[in-house]
CSV table of C-alpha atoms and ligand atoms in Angstrom, one decimal:
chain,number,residue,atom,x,y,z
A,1,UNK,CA,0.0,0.0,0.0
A,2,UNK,CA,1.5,3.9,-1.1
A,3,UNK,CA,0.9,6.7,1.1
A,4,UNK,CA,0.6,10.2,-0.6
A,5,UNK,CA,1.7,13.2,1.1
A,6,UNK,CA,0.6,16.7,0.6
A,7,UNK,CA,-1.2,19.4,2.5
A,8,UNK,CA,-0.8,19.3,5.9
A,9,UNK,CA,-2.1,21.4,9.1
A,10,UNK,CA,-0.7,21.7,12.6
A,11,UNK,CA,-0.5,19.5,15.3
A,12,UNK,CA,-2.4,20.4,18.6
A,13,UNK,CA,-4.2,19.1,22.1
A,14,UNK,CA,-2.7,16.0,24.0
A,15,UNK,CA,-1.7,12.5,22.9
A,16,UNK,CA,0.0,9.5,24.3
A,17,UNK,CA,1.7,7.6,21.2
A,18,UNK,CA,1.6,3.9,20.8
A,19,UNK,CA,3.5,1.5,24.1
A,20,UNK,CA,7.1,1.3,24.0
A,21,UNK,CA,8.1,-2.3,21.7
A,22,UNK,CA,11.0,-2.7,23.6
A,23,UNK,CA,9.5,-2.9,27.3
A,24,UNK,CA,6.7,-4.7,25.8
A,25,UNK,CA,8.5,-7.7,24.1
A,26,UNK,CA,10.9,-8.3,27.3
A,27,UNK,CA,7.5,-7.8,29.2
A,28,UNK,CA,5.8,-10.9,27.8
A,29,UNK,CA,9.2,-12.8,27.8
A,30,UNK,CA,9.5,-12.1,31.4
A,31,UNK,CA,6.3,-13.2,31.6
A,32,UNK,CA,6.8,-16.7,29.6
A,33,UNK,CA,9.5,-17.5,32.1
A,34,UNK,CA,8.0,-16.2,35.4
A,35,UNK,CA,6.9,-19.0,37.5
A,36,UNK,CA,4.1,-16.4,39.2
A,37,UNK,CA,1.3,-14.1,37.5
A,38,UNK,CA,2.6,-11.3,35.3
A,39,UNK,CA,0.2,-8.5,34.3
A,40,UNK,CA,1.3,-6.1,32.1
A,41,UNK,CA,-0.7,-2.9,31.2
A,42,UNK,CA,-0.3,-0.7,28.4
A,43,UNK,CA,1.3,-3.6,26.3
A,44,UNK,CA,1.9,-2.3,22.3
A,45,UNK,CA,-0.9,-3.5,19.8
A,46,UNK,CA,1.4,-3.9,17.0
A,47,UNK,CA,2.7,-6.7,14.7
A,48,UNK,CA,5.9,-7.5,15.9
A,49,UNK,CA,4.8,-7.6,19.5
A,50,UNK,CA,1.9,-9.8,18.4
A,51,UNK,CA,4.1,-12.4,16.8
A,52,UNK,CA,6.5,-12.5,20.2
A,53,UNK,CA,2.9,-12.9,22.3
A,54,UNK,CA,2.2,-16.0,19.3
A,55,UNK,CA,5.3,-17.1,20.1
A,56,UNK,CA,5.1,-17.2,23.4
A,57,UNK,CA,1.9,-19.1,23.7
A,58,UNK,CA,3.8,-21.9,21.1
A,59,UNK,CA,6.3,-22.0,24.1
A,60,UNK,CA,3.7,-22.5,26.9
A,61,UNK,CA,2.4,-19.6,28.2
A,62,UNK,CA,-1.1,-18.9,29.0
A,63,UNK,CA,-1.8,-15.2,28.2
A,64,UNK,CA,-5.1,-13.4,28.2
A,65,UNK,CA,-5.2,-10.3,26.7
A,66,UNK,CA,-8.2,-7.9,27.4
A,67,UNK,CA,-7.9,-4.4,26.3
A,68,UNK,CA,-5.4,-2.7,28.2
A,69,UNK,CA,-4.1,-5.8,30.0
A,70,UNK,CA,-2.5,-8.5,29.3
A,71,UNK,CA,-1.8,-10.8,32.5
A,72,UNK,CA,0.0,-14.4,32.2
A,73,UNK,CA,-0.4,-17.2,34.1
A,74,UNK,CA,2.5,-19.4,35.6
A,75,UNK,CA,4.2,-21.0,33.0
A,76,UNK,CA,6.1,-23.8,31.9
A,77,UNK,CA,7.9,-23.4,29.0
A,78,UNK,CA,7.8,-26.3,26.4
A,79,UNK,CA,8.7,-27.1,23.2
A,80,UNK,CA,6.9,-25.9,20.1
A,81,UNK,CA,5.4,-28.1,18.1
A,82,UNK,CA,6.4,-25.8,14.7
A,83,UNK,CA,8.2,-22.9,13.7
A,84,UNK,CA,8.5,-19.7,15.7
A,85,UNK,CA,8.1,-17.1,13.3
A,86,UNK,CA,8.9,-13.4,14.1
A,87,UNK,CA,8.1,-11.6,11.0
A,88,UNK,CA,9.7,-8.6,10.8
A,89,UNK,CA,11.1,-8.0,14.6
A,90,UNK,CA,15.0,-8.5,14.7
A,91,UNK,CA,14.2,-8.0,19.3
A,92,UNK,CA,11.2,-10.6,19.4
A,93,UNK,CA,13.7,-13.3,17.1
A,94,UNK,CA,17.1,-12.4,19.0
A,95,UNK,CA,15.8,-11.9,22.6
A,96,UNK,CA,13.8,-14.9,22.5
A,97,UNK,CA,16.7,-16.8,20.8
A,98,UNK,CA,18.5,-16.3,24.5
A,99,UNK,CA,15.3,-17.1,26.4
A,100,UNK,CA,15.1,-20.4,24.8
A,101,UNK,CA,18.6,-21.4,24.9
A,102,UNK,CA,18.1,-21.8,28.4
A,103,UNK,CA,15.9,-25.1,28.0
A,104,UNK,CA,17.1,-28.7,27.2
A,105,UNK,CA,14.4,-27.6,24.1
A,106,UNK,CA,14.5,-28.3,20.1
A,107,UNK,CA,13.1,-25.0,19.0
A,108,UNK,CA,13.2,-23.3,14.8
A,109,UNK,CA,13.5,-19.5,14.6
A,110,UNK,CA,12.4,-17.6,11.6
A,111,UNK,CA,11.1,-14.2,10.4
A,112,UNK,CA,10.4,-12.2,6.7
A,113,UNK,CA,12.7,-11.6,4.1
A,114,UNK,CA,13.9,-8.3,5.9
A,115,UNK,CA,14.3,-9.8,8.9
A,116,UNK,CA,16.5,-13.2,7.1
A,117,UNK,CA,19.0,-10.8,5.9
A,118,UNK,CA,19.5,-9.6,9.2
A,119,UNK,CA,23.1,-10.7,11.0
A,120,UNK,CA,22.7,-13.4,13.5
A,121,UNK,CA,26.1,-14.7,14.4
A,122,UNK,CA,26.0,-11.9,17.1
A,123,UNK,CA,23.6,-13.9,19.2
A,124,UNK,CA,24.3,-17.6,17.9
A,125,UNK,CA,28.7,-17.1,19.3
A,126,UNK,CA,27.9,-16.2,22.9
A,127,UNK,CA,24.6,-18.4,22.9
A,128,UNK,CA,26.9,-21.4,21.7
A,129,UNK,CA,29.8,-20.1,23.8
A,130,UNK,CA,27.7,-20.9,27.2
A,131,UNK,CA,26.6,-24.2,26.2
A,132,UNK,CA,23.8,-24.2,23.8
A,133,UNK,CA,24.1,-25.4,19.7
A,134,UNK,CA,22.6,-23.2,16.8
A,135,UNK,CA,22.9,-23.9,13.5
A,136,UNK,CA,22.3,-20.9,11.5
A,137,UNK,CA,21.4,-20.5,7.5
A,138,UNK,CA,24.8,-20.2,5.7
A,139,UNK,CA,26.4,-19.8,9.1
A,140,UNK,CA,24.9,-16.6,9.2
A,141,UNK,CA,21.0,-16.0,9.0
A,142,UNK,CA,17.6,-16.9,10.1
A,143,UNK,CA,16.0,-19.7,10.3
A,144,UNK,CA,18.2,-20.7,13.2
A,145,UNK,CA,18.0,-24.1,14.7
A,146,UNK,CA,18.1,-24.2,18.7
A,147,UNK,CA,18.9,-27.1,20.9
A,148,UNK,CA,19.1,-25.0,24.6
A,149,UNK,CA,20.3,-26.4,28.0
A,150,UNK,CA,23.0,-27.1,30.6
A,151,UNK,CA,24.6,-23.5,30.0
A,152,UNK,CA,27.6,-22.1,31.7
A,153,UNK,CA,28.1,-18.2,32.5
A,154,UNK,CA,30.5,-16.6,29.9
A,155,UNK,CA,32.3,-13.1,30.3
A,156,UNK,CA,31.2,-11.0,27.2
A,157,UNK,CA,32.4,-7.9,25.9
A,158,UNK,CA,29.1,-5.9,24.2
A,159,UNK,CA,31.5,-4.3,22.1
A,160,UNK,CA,28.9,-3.4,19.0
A,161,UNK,CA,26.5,-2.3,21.5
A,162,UNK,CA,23.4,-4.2,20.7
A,163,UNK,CA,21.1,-4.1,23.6
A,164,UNK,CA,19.2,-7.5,22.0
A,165,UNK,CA,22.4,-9.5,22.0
A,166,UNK,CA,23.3,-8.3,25.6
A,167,UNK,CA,19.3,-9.4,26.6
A,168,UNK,CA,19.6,-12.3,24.7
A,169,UNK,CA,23.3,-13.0,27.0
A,170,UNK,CA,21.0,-11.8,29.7
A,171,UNK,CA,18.2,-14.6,29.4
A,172,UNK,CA,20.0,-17.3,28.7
A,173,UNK,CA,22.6,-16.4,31.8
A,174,UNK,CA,19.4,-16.9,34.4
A,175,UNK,CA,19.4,-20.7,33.4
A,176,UNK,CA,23.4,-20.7,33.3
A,177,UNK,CA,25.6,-22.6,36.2
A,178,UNK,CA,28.2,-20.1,37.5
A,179,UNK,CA,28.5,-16.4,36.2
A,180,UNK,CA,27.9,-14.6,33.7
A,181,UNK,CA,29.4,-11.0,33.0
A,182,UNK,CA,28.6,-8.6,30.4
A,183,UNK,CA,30.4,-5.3,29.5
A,184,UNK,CA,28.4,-2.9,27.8
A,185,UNK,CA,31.0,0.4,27.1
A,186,UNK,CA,28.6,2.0,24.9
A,187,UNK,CA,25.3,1.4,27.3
A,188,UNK,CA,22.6,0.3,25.2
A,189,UNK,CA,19.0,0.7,26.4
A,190,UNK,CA,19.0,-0.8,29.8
A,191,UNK,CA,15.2,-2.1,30.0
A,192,UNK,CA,16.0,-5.7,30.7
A,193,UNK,CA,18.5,-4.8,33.1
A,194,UNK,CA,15.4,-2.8,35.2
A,195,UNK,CA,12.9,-5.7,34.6
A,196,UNK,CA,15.5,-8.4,35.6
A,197,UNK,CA,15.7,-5.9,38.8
A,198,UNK,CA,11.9,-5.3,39.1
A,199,UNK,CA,11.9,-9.4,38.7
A,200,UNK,CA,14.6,-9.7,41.7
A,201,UNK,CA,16.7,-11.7,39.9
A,202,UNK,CA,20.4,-12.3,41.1
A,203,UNK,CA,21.8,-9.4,39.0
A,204,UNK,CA,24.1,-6.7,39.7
A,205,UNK,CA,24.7,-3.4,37.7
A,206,UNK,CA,28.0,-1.3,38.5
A,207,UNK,CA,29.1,0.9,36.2
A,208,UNK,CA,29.0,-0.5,32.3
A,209,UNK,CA,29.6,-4.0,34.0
A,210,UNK,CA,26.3,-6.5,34.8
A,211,UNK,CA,27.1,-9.5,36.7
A,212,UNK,CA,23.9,-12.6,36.8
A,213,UNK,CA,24.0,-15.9,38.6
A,214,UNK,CA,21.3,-18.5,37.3
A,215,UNK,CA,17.9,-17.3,39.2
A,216,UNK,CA,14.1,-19.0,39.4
A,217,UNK,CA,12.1,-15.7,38.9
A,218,UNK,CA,9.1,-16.4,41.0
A,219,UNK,CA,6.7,-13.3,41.6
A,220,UNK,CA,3.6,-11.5,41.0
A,221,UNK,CA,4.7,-9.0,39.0
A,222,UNK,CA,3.4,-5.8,37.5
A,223,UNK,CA,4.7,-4.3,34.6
A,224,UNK,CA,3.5,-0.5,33.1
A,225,UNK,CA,4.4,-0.1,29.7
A,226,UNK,CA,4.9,3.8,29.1
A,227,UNK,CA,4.3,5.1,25.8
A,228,UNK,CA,7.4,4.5,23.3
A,229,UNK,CA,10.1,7.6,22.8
A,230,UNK,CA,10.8,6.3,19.3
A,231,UNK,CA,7.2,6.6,18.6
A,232,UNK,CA,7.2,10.2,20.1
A,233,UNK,CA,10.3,11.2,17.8
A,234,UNK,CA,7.9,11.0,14.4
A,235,UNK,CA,5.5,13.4,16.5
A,236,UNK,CA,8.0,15.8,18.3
A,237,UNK,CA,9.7,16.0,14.7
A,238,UNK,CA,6.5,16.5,13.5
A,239,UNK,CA,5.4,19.9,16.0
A,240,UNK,CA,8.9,21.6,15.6
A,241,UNK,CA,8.8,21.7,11.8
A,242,UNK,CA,5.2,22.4,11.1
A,243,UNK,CA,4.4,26.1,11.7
A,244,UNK,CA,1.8,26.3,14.3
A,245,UNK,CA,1.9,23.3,16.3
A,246,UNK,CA,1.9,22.9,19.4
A,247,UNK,CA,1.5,19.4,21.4
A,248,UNK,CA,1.8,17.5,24.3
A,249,UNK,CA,3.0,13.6,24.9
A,250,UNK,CA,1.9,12.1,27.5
A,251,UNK,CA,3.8,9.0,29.5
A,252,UNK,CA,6.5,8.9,27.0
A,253,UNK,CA,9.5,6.9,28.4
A,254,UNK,CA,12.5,9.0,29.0
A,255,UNK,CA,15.1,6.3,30.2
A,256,UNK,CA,18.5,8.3,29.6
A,257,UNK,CA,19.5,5.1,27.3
A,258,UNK,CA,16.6,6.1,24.6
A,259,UNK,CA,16.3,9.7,24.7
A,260,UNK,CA,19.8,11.0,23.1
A,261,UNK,CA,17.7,12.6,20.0
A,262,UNK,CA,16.5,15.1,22.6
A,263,UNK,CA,20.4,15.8,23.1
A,264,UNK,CA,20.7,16.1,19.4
A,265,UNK,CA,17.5,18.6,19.0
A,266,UNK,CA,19.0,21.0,21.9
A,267,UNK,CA,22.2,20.9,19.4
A,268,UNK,CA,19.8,21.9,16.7
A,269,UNK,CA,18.3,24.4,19.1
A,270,UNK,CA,15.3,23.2,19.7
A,271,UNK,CA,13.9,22.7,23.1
A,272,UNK,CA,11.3,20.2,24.3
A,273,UNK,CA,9.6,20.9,27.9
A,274,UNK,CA,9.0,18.2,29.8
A,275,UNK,CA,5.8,19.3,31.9
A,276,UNK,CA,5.2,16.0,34.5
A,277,UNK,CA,7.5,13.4,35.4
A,278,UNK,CA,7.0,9.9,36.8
A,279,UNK,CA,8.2,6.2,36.9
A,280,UNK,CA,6.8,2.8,35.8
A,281,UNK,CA,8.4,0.3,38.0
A,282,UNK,CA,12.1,1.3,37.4
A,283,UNK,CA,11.4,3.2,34.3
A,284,UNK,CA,11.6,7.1,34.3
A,285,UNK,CA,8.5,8.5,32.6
A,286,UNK,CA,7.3,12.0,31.1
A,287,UNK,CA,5.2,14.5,29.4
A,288,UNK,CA,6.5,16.2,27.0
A,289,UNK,CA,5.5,19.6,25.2
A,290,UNK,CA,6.6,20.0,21.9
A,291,UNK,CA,6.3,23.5,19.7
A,292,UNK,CA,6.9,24.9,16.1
A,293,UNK,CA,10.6,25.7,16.2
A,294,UNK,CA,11.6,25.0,12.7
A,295,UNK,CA,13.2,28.7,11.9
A,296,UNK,CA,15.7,28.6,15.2
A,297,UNK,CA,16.9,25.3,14.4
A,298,UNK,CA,20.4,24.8,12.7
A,299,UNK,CA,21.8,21.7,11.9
A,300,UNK,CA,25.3,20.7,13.4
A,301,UNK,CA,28.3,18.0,13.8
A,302,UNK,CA,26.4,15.1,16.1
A,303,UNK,CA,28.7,13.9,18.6
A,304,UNK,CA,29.4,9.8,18.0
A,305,UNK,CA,28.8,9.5,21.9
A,306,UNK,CA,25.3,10.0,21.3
A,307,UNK,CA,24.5,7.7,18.4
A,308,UNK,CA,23.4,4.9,20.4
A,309,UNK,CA,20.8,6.1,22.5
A,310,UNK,CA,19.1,7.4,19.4
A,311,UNK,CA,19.9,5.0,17.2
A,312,UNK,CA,16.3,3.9,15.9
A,313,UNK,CA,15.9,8.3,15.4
A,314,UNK,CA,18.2,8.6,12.8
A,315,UNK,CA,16.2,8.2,10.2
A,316,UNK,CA,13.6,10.9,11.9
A,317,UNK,CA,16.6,12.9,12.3
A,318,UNK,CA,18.3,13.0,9.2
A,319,UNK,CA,14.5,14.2,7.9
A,320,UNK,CA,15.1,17.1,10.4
A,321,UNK,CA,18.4,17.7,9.4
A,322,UNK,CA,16.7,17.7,5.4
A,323,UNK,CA,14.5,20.8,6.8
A,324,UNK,CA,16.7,23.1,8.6
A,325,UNK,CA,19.5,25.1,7.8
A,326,UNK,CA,22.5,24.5,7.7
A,327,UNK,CA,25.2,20.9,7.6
A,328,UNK,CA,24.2,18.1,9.9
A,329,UNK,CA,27.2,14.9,9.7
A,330,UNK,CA,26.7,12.2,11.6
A,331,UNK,CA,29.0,9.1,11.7
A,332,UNK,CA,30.1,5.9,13.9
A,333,UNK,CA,26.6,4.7,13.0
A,334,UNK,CA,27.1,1.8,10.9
A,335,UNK,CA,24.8,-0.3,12.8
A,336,UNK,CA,22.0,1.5,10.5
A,337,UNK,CA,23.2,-0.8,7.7
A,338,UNK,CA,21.8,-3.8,9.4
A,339,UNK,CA,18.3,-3.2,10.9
A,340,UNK,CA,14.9,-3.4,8.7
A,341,UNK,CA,16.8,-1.9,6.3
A,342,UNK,CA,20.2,-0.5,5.2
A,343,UNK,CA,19.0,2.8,6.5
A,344,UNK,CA,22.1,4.6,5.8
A,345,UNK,CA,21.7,3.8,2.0
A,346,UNK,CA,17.6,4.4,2.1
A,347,UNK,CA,18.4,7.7,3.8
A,348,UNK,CA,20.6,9.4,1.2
A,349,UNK,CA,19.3,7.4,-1.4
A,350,UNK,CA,15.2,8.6,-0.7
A,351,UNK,CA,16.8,12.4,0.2
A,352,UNK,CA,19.4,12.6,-2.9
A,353,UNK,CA,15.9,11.8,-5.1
A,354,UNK,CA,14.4,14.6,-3.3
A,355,UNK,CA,16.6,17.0,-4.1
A,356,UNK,CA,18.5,17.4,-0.9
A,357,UNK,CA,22.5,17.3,-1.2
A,358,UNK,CA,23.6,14.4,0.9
A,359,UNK,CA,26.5,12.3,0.9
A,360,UNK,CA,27.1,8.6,2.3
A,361,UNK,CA,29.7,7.5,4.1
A,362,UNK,CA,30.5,3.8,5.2
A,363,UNK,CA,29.2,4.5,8.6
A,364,UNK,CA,26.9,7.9,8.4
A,365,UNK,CA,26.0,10.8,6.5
A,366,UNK,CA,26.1,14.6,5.8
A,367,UNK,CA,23.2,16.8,4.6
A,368,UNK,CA,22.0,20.1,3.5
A,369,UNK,CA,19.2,21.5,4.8
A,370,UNK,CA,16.8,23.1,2.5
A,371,UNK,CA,13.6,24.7,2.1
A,372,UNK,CA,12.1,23.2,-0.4
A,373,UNK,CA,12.3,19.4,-2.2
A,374,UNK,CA,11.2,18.4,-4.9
A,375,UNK,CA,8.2,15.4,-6.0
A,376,UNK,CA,9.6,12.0,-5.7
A,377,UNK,CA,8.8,8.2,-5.0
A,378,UNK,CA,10.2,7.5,-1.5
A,379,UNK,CA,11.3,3.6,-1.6
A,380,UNK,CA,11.4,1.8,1.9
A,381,UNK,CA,12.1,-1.7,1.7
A,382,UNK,CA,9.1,-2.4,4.3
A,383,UNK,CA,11.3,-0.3,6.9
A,384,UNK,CA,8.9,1.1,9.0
A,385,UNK,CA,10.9,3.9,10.3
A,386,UNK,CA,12.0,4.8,7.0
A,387,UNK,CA,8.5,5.4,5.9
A,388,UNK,CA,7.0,7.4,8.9
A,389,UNK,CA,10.6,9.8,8.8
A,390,UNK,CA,9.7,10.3,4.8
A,391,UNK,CA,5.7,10.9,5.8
A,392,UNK,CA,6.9,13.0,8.2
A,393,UNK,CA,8.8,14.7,5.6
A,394,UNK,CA,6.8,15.1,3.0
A,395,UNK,CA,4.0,16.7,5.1
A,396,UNK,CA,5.7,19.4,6.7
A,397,UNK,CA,7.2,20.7,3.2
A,398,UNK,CA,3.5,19.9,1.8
A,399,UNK,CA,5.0,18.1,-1.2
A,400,UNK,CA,3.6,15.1,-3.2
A,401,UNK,CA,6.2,11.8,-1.9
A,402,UNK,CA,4.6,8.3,-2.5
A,403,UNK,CA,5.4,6.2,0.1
A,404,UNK,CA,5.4,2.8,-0.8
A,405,UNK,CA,4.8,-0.2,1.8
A,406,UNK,CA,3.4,1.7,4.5
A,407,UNK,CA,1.9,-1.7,5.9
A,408,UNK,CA,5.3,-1.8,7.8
A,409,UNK,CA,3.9,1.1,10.1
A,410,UNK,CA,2.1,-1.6,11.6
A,411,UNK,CA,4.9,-3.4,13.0
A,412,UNK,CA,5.9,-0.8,15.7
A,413,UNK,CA,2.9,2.4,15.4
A,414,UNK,CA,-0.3,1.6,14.4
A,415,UNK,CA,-2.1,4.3,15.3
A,416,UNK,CA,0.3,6.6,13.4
A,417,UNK,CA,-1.7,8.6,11.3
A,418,UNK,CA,-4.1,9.2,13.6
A,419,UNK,CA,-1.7,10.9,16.3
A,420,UNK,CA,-0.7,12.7,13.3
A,421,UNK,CA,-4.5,14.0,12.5
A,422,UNK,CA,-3.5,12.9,9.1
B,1,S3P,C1,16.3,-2.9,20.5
B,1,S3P,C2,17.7,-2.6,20.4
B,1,S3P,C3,18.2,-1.9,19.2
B,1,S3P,C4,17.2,-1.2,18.4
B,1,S3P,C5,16.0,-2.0,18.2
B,1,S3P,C6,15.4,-2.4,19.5
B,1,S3P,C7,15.9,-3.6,21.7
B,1,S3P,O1,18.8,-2.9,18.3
B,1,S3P,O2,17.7,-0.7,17.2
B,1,S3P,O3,15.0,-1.3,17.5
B,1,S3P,O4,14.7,-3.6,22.0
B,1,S3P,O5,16.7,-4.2,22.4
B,1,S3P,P1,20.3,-3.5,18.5
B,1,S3P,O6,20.4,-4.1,19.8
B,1,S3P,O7,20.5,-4.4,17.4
B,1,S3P,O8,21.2,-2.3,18.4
């Protein structure tokens, strides 16, 4: 399905954007693995979330799933009688690849073609390092065969920075003998960390170091979902370049591992108010009030320190970057070339067409701003982010972009356009 972009008005009132996907796939794997009850409120009504709740039903768990919340009975986890399939979600297929490495299980791991060109080794090394045997497609790729069970504790340095491999270490260490200690120098998002916490599992944070020991997690736990800061991005991005907007986001998560793109848009000049703060369990949550601020915004150098906790807002901000004035360059990100997409290429490619000078470098990009683009079709090879960024785009410069395969939204935000009054 295309989307067409073209006259647009501003954004106003209140909103709370769709529930974070992060919190809400560890929240049902949590809950697969709890021996107690786990209710979860405000879990995300999306597809990939939908496929890990699937999948965790195939692997025992009895969830019910009414409205705002989902609760899940004790379960025992068991082997699937078929394939585990997690369409397009790179977390749901890697996190749950450590989950289930921790049972004496035979288990088959698959997703779409995006998702089976995705690198897997990252998991499969340190999965097979403490104990458990994964055979990958060409060594490499999904579908993954698992045989889980007797694990050992490793030591593992995080050195890429993926916050799914280091959950997927994190997992699989709670069914490990002795253990297991993960450096994390770059400090990926930390949720798994604060639910393992929440969870009272035997796990220690110091520093950029987490130490677990094998734990039964055994409670009646509660989890609030807030609403998801990547999600908020599209909208906030949305208010400061459309003249007359103003809007506020309610319960948006702010954990400082996820909100580096409001780092960036100070850099840019823009400011965002945060009007209320509170906290889900261990998670630090907000609203925030968002205003037009396109004309003070310049774009700038982005320091590399700050890629990571805005990695999935790149795209959001390099469409920022497209619409103010000025040079933005942003490098050390060439973790872009392997998520939904090759975002680094779909970036410059989709912004070159549009007129905008860009160029590509291995691991980033540089851009000139500009005020006006020019008519173009906007290709995102199903990449969910890269079509809501271009939306976003092509709405605030009221040009004429087809976006093609906007079913994709649906993976993370399905209730997209309608935040956006679109
Ligand atoms: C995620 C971690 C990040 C992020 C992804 C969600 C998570 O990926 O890009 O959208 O929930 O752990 P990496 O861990 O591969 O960097």
């Amino acid at each position: 399905m295309k989307y067409i972009t073209g006259k647009s008005k501003p954004l106003t009132g209140k909103t709370r954007v769709a529930s974070d996907k992060s919190i809400s796939h560890r929240a049902l794997m949590l809950g697969l693995i709890n021996l107690g009850k786990t209710s979860i409120k405000g879990l995300l009504e999306a597809d990939d979330v939908k496929r890990t709740m699937k999948n965790c039903r195939m692997l025992g768990a009895e969830i019910s799933h009414n409205g705002d919340l989902t609760t899940i009975a004790r379960s025992r986890v068991i082997e699937p009688n078929n394939i585990l399939d997690f369409g397009n979600s790179g977390t749901g297929a890697r996190l749950m690849a450590g989950v289930i490495a921790g049972y004496p299980l035979f288990s088959v791991i698959t997703g779409d073609a995006s998702l089976r060109k995705r690198p897997m080794r990252r998991i499969a090394d340190p999965l097979c390092e403490m104990g458990a045997t994964i055979h990958l497609r060409s060594n490499r790729f999904l579908p993954a065969a698992i045989i889980g069970g007797k694990l050992k504790g490793i030591n593992h340095k995080n050195s890429i920075g993926s916050a799914q491999v280091k959950s997927a270490i994190m997992f699989a260490s709670l069914n490990a003998n002795g253990t297991t200690v993960i450096e994390d120098p770059k400090r990926s998002r930390d949720h798994t960390e604060r639910l393992l916490i929440q969870s009272e599992a035997n796990i220690t944070v110091t520093g950029n170091k987490i130490a677990l020991e094998k734990s039964v997690i055994n409670r009646n736990l509660e989890i609030m979902v807030p609403a998801d800061f990547s999600s908020a991005a599209f909208i906030i991005a949305y208010a400061l370049l459309r003249k007359g907007s103003e809007i506020t986001l309610k319960e948006v998560g702010i954990n400082p591992t996820r909100t580096g793109m409001l780092k960036i848009l100070e850099l840019f000049g823009a400011k965002i108010e945060v009007t209320k703060r509170y906290e889900f369990g261990l998670e630090p949550v907000a609203d925030l009030y968002v205003s037009y601020q396109r004309e003070n915004m310049r774009g700038t150098e982005i320091p590399e320190s700050l890629v990571i906790s805005a990695i999935d807002e790149i795209p959001i901000i390099a469409a920022i970057a497209a619409s103010i004035e000025g040079k933005t360059t942003i490098r050390g990100a060439k973790e872009l070339r392997y998520k939904e997409s090759d975002r680094i290429r779909l970036i410059v490619q989709n912004l070159a067409s549009l007129g905008v000078k860009c160029t590509e470098y291995d691991d980033g990009f540089e851009i000139e701003g500009t005020d006006k683009i020019q008519n173009a079709t906007i290709l995102t090879d199903f990449d969910h982010r890269i079509a809501m960024s271009f939306i976003i785009l092509g709405s605030v410069f009221e040009n004429r972009l087809e976006i093609e395969d906007i079913e994709s939204i649906q993976t993370s935000y399905p209730n997209f356009f309608e935040n956006l009054m679109l």
